[in-house]
Coordinates of C-alpha atoms in Angstrom, one line a residue:
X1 CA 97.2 99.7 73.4
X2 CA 99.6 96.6 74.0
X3 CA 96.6 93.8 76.1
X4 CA 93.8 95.3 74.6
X5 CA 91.5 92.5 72.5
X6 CA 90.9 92.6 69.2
X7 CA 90.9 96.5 69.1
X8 CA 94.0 97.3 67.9
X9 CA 93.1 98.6 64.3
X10 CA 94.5 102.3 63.4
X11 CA 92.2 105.3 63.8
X12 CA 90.8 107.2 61.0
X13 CA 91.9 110.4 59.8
X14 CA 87.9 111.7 60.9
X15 CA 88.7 109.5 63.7
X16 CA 91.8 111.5 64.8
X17 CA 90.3 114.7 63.4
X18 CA 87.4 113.6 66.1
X19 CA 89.5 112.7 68.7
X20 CA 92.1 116.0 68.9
X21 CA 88.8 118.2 68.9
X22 CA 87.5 115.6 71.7
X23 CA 90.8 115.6 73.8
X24 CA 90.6 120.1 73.5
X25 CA 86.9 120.6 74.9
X26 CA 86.6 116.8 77.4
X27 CA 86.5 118.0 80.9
X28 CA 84.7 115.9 83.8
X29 CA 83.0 112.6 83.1
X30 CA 79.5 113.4 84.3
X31 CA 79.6 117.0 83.1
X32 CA 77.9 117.9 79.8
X33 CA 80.7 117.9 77.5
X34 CA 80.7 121.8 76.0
X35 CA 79.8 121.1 72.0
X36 CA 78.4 124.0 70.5
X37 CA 82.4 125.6 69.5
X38 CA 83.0 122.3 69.1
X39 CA 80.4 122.3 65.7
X40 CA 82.1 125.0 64.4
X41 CA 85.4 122.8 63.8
X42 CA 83.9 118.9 63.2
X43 CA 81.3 121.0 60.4
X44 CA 83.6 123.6 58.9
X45 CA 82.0 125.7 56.4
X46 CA 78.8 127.0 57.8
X47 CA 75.2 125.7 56.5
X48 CA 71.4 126.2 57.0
X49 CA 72.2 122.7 59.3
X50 CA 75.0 123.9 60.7
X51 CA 73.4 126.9 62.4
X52 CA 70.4 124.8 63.5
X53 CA 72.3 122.6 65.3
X54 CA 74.6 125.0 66.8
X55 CA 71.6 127.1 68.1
X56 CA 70.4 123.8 69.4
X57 CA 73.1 123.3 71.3
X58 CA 74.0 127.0 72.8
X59 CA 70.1 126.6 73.6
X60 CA 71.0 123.1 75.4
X61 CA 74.0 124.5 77.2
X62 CA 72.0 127.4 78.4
X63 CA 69.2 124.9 79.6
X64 CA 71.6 122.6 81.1
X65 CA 73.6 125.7 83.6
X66 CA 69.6 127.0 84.0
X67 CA 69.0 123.3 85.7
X68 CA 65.9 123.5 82.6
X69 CA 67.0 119.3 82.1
X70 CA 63.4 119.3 80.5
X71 CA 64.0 121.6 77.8
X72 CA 68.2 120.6 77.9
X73 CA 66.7 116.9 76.9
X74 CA 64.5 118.6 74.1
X75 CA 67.6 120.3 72.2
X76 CA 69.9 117.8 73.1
X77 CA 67.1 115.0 71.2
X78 CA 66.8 117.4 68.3
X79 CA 70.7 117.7 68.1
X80 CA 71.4 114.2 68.2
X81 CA 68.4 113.6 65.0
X82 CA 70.1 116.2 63.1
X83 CA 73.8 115.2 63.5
X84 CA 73.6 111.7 64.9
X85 CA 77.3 110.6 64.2
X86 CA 78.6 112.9 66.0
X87 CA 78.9 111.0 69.7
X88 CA 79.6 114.3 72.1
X89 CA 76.4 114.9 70.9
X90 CA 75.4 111.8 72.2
X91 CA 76.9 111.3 75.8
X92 CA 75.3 114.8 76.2
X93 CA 72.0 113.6 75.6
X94 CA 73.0 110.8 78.0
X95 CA 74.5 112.9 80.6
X96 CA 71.3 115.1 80.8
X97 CA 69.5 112.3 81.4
X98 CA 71.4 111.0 84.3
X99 CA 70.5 114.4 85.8
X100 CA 67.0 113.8 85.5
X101 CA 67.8 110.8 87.5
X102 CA 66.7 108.5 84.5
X103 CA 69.5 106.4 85.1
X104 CA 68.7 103.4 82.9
X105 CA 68.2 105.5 80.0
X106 CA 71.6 107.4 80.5
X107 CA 73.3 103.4 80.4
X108 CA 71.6 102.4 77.0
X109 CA 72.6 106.1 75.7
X110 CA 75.6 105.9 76.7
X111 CA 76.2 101.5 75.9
X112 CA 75.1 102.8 72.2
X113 CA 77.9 104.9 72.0
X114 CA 80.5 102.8 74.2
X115 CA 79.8 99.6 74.2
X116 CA 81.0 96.5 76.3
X117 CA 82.8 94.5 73.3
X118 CA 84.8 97.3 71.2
X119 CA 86.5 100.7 71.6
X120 CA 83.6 103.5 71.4
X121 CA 83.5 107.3 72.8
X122 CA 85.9 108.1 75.5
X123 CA 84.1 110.3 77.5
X124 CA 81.2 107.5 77.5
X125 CA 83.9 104.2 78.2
X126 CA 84.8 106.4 81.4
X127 CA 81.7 107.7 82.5
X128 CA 80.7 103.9 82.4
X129 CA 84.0 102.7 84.0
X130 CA 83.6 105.3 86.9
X131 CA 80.0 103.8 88.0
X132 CA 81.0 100.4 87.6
X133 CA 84.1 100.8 89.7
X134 CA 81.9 102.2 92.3
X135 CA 79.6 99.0 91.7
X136 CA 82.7 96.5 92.2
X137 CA 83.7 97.6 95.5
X138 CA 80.2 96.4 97.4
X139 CA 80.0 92.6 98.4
X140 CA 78.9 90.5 95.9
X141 CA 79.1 92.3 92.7
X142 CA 77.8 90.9 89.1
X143 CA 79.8 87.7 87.7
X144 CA 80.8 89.7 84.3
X145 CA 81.7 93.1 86.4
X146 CA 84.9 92.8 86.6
X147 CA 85.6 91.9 82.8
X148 CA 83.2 95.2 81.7
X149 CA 85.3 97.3 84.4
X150 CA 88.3 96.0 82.4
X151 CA 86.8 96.7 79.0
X152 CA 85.9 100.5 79.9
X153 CA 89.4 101.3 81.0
X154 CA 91.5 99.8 78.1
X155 CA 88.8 101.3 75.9
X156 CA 89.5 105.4 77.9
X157 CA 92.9 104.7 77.9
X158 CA 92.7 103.8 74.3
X159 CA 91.0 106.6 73.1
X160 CA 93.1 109.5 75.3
X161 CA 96.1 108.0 75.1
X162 CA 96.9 108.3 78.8
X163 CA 94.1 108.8 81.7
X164 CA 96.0 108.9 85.1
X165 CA 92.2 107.8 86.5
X166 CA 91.8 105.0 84.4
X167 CA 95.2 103.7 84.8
X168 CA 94.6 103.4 88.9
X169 CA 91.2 102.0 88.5
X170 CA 92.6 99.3 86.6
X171 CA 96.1 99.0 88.4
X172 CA 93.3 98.6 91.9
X173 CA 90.8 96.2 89.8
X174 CA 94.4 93.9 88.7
X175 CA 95.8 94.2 92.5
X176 CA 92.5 93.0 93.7
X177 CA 92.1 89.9 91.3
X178 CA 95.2 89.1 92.1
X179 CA 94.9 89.0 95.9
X180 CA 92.1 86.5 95.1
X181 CA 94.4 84.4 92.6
X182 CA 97.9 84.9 93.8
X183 CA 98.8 85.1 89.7
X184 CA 101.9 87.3 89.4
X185 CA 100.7 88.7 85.9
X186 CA 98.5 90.4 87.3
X187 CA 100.7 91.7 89.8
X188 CA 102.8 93.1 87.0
X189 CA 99.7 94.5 85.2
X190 CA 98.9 95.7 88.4
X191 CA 102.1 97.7 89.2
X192 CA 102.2 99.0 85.4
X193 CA 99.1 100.6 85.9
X194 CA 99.2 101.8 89.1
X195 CA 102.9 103.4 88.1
X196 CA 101.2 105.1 84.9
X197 CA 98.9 106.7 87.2
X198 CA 100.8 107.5 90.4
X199 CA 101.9 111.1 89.5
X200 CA 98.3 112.2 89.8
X201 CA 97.4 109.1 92.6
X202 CA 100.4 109.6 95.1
X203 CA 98.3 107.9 98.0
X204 CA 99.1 104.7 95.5
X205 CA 102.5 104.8 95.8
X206 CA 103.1 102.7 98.7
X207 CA 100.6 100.1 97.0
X208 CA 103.8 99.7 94.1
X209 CA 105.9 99.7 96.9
X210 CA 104.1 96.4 98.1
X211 CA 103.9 95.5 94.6
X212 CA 107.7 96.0 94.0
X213 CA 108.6 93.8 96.9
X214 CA 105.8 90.9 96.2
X215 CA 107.7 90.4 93.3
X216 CA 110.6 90.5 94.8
X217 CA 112.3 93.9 93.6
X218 CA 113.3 94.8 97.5
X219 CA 115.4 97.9 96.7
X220 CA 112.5 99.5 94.1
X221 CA 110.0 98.7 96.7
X222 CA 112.6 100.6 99.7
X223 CA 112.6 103.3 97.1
X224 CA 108.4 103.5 96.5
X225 CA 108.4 103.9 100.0
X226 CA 110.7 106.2 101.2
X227 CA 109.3 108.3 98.0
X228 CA 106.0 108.0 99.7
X229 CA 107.1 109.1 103.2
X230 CA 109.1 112.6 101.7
X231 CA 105.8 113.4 99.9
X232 CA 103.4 112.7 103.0
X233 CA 106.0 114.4 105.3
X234 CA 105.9 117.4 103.1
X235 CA 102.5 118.1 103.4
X236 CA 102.1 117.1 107.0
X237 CA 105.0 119.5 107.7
X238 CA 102.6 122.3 105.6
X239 CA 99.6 121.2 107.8
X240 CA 100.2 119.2 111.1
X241 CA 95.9 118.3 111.2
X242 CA 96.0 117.2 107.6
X243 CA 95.0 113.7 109.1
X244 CA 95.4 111.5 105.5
X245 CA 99.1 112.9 105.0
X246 CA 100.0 111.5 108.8
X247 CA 98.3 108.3 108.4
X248 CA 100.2 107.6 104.9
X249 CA 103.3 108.9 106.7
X250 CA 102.4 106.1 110.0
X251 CA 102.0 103.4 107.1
X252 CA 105.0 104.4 105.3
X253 CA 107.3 104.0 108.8
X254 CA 105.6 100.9 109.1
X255 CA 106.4 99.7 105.5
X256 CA 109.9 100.8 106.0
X257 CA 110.2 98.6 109.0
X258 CA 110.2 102.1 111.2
X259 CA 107.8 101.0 113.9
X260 CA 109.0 103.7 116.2
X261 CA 108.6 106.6 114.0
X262 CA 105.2 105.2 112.5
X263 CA 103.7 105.0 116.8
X264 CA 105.5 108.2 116.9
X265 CA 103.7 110.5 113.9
X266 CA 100.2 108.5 115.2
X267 CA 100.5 109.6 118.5
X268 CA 100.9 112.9 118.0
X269 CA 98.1 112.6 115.7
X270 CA 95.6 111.7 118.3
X271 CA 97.0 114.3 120.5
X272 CA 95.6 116.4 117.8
X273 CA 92.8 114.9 116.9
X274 CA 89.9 112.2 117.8
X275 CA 89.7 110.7 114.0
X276 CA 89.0 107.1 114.6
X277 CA 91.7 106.4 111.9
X278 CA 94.4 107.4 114.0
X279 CA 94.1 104.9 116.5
X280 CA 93.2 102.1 114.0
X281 CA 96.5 102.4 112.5
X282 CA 98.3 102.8 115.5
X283 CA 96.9 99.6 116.6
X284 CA 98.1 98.5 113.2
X285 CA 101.8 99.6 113.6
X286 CA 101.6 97.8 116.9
X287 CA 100.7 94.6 115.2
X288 CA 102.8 94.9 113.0
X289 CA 105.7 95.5 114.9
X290 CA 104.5 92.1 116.7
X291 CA 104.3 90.0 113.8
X292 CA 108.1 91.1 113.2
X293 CA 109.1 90.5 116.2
X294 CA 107.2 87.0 115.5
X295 CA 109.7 85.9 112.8
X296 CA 113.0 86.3 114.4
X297 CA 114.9 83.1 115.3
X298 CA 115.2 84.3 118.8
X299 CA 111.4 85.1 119.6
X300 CA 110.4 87.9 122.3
X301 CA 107.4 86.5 123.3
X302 CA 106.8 88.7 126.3
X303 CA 107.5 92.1 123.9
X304 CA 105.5 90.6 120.9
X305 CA 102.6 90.4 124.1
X306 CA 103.3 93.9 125.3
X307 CA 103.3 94.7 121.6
X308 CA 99.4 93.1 120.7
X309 CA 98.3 94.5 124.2
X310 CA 99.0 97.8 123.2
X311 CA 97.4 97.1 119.9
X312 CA 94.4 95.6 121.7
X313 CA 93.6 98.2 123.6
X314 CA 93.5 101.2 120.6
X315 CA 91.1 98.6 118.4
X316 CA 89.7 95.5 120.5
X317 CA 87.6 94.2 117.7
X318 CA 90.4 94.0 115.2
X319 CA 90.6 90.4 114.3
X320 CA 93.9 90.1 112.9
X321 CA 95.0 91.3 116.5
X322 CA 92.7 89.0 118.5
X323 CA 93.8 86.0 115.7
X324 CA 97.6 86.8 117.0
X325 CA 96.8 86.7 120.5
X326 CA 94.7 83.5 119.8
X327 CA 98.2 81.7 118.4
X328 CA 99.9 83.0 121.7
X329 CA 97.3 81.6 124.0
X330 CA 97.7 78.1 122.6
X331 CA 100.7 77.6 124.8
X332 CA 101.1 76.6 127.9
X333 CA 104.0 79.3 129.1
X334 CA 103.1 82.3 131.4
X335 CA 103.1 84.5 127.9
X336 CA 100.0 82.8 127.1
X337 CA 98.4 82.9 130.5
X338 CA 98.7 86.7 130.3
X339 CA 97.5 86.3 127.3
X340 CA 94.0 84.9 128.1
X341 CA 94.2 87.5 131.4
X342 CA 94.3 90.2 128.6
X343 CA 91.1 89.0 126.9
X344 CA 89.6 88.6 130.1
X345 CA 90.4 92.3 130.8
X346 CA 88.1 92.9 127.5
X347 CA 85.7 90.7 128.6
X348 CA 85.6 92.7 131.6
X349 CA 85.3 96.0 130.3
X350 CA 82.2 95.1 128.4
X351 CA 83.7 95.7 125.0
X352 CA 84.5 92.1 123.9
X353 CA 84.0 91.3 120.0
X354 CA 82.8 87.6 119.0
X355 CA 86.5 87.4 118.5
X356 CA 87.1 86.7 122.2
X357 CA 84.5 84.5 123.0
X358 CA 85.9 82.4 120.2
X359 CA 89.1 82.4 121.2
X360 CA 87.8 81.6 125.2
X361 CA 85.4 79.6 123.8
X362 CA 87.9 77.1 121.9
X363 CA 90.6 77.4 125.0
X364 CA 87.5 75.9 126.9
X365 CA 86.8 73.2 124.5
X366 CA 91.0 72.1 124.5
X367 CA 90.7 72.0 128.4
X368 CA 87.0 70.1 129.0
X369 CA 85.6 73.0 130.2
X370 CA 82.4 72.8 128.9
X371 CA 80.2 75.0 130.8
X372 CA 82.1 77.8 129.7
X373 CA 83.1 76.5 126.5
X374 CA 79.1 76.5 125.5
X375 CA 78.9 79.7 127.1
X376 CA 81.8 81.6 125.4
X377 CA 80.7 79.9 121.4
X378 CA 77.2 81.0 122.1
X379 CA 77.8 84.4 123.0
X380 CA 80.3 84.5 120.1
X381 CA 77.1 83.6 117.6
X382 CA 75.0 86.1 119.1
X383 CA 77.3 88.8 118.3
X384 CA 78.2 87.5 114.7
X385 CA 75.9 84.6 113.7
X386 CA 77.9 84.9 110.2
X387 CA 81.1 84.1 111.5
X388 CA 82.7 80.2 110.0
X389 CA 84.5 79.7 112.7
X390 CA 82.3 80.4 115.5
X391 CA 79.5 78.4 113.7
X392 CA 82.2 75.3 113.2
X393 CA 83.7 75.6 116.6
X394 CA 80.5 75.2 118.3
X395 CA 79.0 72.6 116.1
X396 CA 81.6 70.1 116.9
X397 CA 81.3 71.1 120.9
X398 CA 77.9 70.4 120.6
X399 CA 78.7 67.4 118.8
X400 CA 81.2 65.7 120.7
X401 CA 79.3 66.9 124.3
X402 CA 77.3 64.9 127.1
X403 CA 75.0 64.5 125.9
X404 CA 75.8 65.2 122.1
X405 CA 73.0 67.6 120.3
X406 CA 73.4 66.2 116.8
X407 CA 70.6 68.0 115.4
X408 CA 71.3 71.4 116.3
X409 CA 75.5 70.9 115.7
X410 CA 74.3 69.9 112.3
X411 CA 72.2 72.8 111.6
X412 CA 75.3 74.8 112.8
X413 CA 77.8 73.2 110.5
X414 CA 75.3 73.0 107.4
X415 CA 75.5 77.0 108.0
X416 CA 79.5 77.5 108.3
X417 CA 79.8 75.2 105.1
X418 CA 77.3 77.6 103.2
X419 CA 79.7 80.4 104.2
X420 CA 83.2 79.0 103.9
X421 CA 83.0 75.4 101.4
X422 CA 86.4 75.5 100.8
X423 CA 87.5 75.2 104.5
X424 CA 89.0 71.8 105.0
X425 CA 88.3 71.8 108.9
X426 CA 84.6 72.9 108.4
X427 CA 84.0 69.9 106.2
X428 CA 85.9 67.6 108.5
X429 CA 82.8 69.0 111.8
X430 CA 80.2 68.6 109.1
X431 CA 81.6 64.5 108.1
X432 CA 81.8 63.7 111.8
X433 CA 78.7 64.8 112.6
X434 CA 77.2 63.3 109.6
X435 CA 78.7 60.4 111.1
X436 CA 77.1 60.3 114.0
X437 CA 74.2 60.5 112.8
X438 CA 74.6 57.7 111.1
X439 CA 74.4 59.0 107.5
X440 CA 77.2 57.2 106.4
X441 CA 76.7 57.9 102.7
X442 CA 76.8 61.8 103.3
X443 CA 79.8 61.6 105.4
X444 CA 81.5 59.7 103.0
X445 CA 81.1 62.2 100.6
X446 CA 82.5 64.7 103.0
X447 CA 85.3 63.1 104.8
X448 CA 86.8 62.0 101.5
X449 CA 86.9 65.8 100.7
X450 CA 88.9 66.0 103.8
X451 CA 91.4 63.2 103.8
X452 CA 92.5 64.3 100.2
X453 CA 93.8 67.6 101.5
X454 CA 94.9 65.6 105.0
X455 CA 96.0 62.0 104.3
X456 CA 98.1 62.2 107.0
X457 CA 95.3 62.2 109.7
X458 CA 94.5 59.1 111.9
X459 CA 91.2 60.6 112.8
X460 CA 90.0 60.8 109.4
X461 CA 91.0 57.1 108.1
X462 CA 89.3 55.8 111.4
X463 CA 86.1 57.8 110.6
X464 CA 86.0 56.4 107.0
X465 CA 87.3 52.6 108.5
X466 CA 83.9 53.1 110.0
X467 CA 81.8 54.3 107.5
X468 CA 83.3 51.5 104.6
X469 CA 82.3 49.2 107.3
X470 CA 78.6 50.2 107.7
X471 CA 78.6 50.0 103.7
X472 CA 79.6 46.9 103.8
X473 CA 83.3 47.2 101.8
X474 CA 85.2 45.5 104.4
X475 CA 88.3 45.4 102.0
X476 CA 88.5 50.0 102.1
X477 CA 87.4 49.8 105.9
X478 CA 90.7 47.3 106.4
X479 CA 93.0 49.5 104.7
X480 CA 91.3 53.2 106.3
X481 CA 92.3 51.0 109.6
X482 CA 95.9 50.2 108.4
X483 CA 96.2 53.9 107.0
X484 CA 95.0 54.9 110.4
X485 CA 97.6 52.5 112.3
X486 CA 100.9 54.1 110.2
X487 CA 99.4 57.7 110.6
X488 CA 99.3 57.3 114.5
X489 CA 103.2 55.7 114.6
X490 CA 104.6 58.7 112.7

């Protein structure tokens, strides 16, 4: 296959003769592929050996649907001694012992046979592929994960020609790498996939229609959609409580620009049905219907409001919601005052994420307020001490408070670097505080981070006037202070 490394050599007539036997008897991954016909046609003329292995293997089989994995391991051991190159024979021995819950003896069994740097058994590559898509989906997965995932599905596709399963896992692993690199390769190898696989994977169709338009092919990505919404439609027309085909059909309104139709199908959902889903995508029809209403020239402000009220209320800990009403409450128009009346209202009901204290929180901190600012940022750490933004926020109003608490504002900001070290504004709290302190040599460090990505900012050539001074360069403090002096007149 076209992208595949170093693996593109022609199969061998055994090969092939293998392989067209394989692609016959393969059924699921994780099931004991069915062998013993299978020996009749990869040994052709029958033998003392022949019959041994094939009573072997009946003997395994009948083991195996007996749940006698013992005895199932014992055939399948004996099998593999007398025929070792054939690799069904293999997995099988592999699979069995997955079932005795030896997993790490399954992986070498079935590494031997399918291994991470060439094109091995099929059946193996996708068992493999399978487990370590379900590995790359939890936080933090191995460094080389993504590379093996990669490996394993070329290699399936490889060997069966086309696997619908293989072709999503790796159109999702390509739309995934590139949400984190913004590289529009792989949003093409992405949407090849993902197309290759769609006739079995339907629910990915509106995934290409994302794809389509990210790359700007607006008419394809109209017709994704639209093909998306007949198909979901059908089926919820077939079964009004089948609750995946109306939230597809909700997301496909949405995609369309339908906002009307999408609240429409999701409210008659929940009239239906309490599934938390439904109201977590009605929310997100309402925000979305905000954020569109965001980008025309003439701006609603008091509908986009109504609109993220609405969503507020069906999913108050959404933070993509509370983030929207934060950039409305920065104002100073009555929009924004019902604004903050609305978080209030959550505040009130008892319900109030760490979202809202931050958002209170900060308002406090732009107005002096600082009893409630200190009271809003700490009740936002209590409820997510993990959160960058809470930790920064309050490290600089402890910072910058009467009387300042350096110490703890430093412990903070140490904490929301750990978390987020690429955040320009989180290494600005930790410079000034650093600065305060009087640890010019750390701060430096720090703020020149900063004023790379903002040379623009008087407060940052100020702070590093200050520091060149205590350093004793006189000649960088002057020009930080003339910087400073030209920033502040633009």
């Amino acid at each position: 296959m076209a992208g595949f490394p170093d693996n593109d050599e022609p199969l061998t007539q055994d090969e092939k003769r293998y392989l067209r036997v394989l692609r016959f008897a393969f059924g699921l991954p994780a099931v004991v592929i069915a062998v013993a016909a299978i020996s009749a046609v990869l040994f052709g003329n029958e033998t003392p050996k022949s019959r041994l292995v094939s009573d072997y293997l009946a003997a395994a089989e009948t083991a195996v649907q007996d749940e006698r994995l013992a005895e199932a391991d014992l055939f399948y051991r004996k099998v593999v001694s007398l025929a070792p190159f054939y690799l069904d024979y293999q997995y099988n021995l592999a699979a069995t012992a997955e079932q005795m819950k030896d997993a790490r003896r399954a992986w070498a069994l079935m590494s031997r046979i399918a291994p991470d740097d060439k094109v091995g058994h099929g059946p193996a590559h996708h068992w493999q592929a399978i487990r370590l898509y379900e590995v790359a989906k939890k936080p933090k997965p191995p460094a080389d994960l993504a590379s093996r995932l990669e490996h394993h599905l070329l290699a399936t596709i490889k060997v069966f020609g086309k696997h619908d399963q293989a072709h999503m896992m790796l159109g999702q692993l390509y739309l995934t790498q590139a949400h984190r690199n913004s590289d529009a390769g792989l949003l093409e190898k992405s949407l090849f996939h993902l197309s290759e696989g769609v006739e079995s994977y339907p629910e990915t169709r509106l995934s290409i229609a994302e794809l389509h338009r990210r790359l700007g092919n607006g008419d394809q990505a109209k017709r994704e959609a639209m093909a998306c919404l007949a198909y979901y439609q059908q089926k919820l027309e077939a079964d009004a409580n089948d609750i995946d085909a109306r939230l597809r059909v909700g997301l496909a309104h949405s995609f369309l620009l339908q906002f009307g139709s999408a609240i429409e199908v999701l409210r008659q959902g929940m009239a239906l049905s309490d599934d938390p889903r439904l109201r977590k995508s009605l929310a997100g029809a309402y925000l979305s219907a905000a954020r569109v209403v965001d980008l025309q020239p003439k701006k609603d402000v008091a509908g986009q409001l109504e609109l993220l009220q609405q969503a507020l209320q069906l999913d108050p800990e959404n933070e993509l919601i509370l983030s929207s009403f934060a950039a409305i409450t920065a104002d100073s128009d009555p929009a924004a005052e019902a604004a903050r009346e609305a978080l209030h209202d959550i505040l009130a009901e008892g319900k109030a994420p760490a979202m809202v204290h931050l958002i209170l929180g900060s308002i406090a901190m732009q107005r002096g307020q600082d009893k409630q600012a200190t009271y809003h940022l700490n009740q936002a750490l209590e409820l997510n001490p993990q959160m960058p933004e809470v930790l920064n926020n309050l490290a600089w109003h402890l910072a910058f408070s009467a009387p300042p608490q350096l110490a703890r504002a430093l412990e903070l900001a140490d904490r929301a670097v750990e978390l987020r070290p690429q955040n320009i504004e989180i290494r600005d709290t930790r410079g000034q505080i650093l600065l305060k302190l009087g640890r010019h040599q750390e701060a430096l460090k720090e703020l020149l981070i900063v004023v790379r990505q903002f040379p623009e900012r008087t407060q940052i050539h100020e702070s590093l006037a200050e520091i060149y001074e205590h350093l004793g360069d006189a000649a960088m403090a002057q020009r930080h202070r003339q910087r400073a002096k030209s920033a502040e007149s633009e």
